[in-house]
Short mmCIF file of C-alpha atoms in Angstrom, two decimals:
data_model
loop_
_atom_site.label_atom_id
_atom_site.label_comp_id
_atom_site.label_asym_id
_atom_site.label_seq_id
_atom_site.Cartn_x
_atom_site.Cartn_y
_atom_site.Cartn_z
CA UNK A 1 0.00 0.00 0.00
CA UNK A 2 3.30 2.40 0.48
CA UNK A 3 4.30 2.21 -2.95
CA UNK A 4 3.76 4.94 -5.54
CA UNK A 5 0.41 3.97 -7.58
CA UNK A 6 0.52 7.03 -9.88
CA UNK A 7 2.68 10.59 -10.22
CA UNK A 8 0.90 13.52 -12.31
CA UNK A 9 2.91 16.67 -13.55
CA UNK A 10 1.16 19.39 -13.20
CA UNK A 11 3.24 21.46 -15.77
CA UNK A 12 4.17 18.10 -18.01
CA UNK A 13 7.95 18.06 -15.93
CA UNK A 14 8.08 19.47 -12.57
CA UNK A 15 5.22 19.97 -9.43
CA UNK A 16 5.08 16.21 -8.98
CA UNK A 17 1.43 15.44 -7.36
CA UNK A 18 1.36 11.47 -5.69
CA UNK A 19 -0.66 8.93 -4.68
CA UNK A 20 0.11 5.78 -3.28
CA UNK A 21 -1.77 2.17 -3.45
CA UNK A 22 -3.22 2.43 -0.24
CA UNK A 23 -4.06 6.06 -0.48
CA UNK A 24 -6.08 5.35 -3.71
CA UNK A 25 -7.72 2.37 -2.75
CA UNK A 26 -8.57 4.26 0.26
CA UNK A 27 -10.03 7.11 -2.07
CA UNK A 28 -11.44 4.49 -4.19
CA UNK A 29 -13.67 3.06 -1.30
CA UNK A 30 -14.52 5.91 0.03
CA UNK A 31 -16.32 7.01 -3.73
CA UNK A 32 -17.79 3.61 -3.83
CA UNK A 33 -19.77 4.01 -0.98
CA UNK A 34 -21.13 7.41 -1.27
CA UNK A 35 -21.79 6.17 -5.11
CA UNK A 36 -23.90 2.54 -3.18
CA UNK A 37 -26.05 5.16 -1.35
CA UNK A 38 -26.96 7.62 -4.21
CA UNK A 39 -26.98 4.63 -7.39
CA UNK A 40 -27.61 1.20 -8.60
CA UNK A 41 -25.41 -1.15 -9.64
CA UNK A 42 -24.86 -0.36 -14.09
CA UNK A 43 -26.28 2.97 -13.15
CA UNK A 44 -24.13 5.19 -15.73
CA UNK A 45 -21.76 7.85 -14.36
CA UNK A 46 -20.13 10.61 -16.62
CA UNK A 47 -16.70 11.44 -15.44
CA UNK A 48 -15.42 15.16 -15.92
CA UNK A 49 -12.74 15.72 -14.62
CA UNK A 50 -9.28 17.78 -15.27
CA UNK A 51 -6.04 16.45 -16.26
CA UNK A 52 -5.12 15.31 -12.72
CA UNK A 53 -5.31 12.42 -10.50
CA UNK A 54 -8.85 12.56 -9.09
CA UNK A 55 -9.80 10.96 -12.52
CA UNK A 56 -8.11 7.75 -11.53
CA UNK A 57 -9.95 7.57 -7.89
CA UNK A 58 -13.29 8.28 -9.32
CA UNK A 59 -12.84 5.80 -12.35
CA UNK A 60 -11.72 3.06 -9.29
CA UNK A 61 -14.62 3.96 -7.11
CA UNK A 62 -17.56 3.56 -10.18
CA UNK A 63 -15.38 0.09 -10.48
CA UNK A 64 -16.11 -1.07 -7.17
CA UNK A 65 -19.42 0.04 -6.62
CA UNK A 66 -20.89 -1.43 -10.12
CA UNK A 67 -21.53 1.97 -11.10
CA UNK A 68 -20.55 2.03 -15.04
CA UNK A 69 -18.18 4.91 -15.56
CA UNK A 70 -18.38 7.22 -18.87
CA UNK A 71 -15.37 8.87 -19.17
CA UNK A 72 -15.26 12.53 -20.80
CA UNK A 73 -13.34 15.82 -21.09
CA UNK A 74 -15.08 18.57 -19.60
CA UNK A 75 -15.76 21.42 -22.55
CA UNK A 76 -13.04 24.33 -22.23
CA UNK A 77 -14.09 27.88 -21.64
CA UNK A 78 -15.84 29.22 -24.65
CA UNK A 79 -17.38 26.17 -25.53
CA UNK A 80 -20.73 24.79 -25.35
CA UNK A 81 -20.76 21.35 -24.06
CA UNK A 82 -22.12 19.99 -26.99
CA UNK A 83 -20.96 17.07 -27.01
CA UNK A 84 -21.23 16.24 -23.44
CA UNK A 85 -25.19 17.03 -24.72
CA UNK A 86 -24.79 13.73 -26.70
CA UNK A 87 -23.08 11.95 -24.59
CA UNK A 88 -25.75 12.56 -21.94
CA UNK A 89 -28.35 11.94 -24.36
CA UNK A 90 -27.20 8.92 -25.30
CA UNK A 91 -25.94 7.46 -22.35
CA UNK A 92 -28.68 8.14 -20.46
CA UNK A 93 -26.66 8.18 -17.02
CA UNK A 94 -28.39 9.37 -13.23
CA UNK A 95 -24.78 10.50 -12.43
CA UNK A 96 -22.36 13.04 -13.25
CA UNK A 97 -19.07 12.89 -10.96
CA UNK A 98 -16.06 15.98 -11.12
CA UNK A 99 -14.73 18.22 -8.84
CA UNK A 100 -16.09 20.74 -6.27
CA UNK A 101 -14.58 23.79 -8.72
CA UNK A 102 -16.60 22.39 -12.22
CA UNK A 103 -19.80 21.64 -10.91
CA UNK A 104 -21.11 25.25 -11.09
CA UNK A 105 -20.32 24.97 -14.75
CA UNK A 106 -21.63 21.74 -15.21
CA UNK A 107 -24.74 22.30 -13.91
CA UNK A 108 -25.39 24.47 -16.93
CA UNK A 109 -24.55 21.48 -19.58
CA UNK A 110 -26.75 20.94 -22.06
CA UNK A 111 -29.36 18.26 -21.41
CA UNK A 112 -29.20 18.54 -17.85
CA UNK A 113 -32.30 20.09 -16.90
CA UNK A 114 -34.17 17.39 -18.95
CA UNK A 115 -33.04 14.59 -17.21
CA UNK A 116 -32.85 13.98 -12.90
CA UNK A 117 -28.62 13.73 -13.08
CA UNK A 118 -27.29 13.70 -10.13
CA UNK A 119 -23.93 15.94 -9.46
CA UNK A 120 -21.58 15.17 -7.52
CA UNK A 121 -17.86 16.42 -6.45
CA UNK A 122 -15.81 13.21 -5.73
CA UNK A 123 -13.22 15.22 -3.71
CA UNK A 124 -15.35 16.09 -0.99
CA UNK A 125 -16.69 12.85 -0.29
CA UNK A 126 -15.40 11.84 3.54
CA UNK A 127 -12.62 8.99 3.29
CA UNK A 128 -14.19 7.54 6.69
CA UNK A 129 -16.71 6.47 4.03
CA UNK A 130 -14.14 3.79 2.93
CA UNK A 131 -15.07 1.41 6.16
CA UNK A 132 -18.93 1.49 4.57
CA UNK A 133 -17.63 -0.14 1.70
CA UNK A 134 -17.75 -3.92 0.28
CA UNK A 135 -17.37 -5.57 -3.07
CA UNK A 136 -19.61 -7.06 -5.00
CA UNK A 137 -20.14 -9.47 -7.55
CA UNK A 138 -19.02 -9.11 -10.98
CA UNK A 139 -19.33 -11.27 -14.19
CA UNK A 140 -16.30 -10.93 -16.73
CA UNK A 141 -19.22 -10.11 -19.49
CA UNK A 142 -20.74 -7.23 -17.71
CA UNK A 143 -20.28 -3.80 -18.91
CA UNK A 144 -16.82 -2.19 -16.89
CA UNK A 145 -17.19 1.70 -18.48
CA UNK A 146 -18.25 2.89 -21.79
CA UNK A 147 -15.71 4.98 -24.23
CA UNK A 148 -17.21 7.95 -26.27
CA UNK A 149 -15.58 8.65 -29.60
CA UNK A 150 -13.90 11.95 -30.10
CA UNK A 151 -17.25 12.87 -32.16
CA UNK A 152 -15.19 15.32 -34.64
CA UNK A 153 -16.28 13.66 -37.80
CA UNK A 154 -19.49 12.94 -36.41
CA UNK A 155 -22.00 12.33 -33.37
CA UNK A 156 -19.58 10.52 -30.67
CA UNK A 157 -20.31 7.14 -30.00
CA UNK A 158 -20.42 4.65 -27.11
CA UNK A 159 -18.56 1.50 -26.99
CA UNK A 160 -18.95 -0.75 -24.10
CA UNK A 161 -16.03 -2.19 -22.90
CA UNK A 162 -16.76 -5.29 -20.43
CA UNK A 163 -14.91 -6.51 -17.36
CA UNK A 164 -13.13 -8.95 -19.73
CA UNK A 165 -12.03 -6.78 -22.36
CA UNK A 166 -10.33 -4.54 -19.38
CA UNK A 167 -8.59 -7.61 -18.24
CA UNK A 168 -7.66 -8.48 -21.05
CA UNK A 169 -6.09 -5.35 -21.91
CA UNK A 170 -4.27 -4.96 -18.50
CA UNK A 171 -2.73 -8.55 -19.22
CA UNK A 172 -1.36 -7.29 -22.48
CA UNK A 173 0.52 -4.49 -20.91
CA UNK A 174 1.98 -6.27 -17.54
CA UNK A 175 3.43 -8.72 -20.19
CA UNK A 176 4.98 -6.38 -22.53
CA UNK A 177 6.21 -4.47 -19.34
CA UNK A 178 7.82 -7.66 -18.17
CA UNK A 179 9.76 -8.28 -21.73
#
């Protein structure tokens, strides 16, 4: 649980922010059971989050409370949130999870105010929550999160990528980082 889990450079070199195994499994739980009170297992959440680690600790959390996350990139200044529009459109999720500075700007998203989304700033939730949590089940054919395309030729689109196809994928890269 000591060792380093992830390092993010602020400016792409220096300002080194960490976080540790523990401290992100810690984080990780804690999201998961907030996220057990407020959803339902394959309940979609939209992730917006900065470049950062908070990202990572949300992602985890959806993970272990059967919550399937939908990762995005929050629209820049000047932009309309269009495609975040699609996205919730066709996504159709009760969630959407950031941090405490972007939710007043979320909350103006297109598409919002026609659905009940909930909002919610994963770096305020109370690590004591951690204790609450406990795993669940999960089949290797279930859905694990959902990739949007970029959408700049056209409408971005969904692709569900299940528990398998993750593992999959994470068994590819610890072998070719063993070679």
């Amino acid at each position: 649980p000591e060792h380093l889990a992830f390092r993010f450079l602020k400016d792409g070199e220096l300002e080194a922010v960490e976080i540790t195994f523990g401290e992100l499994d810690l984080e990780a739980r804690a999201i998961a059971a907030h996220l057990s009170r407020v959803a339902n297992k394959a309940d979609r959440a939209i992730l917006l989050y900065p470049p950062g680690l908070s990202f990572i600790s949300a992602f985890l959390g959806c993970l272990y409370a059967g919550v399937i996350p939908v990762p995005a990139y929050p629209p820049r200044k000047n932009t309309h949130g269009r495609r975040i529009g699609v996205i919730i459109e066709d996504a159709q999720p009760s969630l959407i999870l950031s941090t405490a500075p972007l939710l007043p700007s979320i909350s103006s998203y297109p598409g919002l105010s026609e659905h009940s989304i909930r909002l919610i700033a994963t770096d305020t939730v109370a690590s004591e929550l951690a204790g609450e949590w406990s795993p669940g089940r999960v089949e290797y054919g279930e859905t694990a999160f959902i990739q949007y395309t970029s959408g700049s030729t056209d409408q971005p689109r969904g692709v569900e990528i299940t528990h398998e196809n993750l593992i999959a994928n994470l068994e590819v890269l610890r072998t070719a980082g063993n070679q």
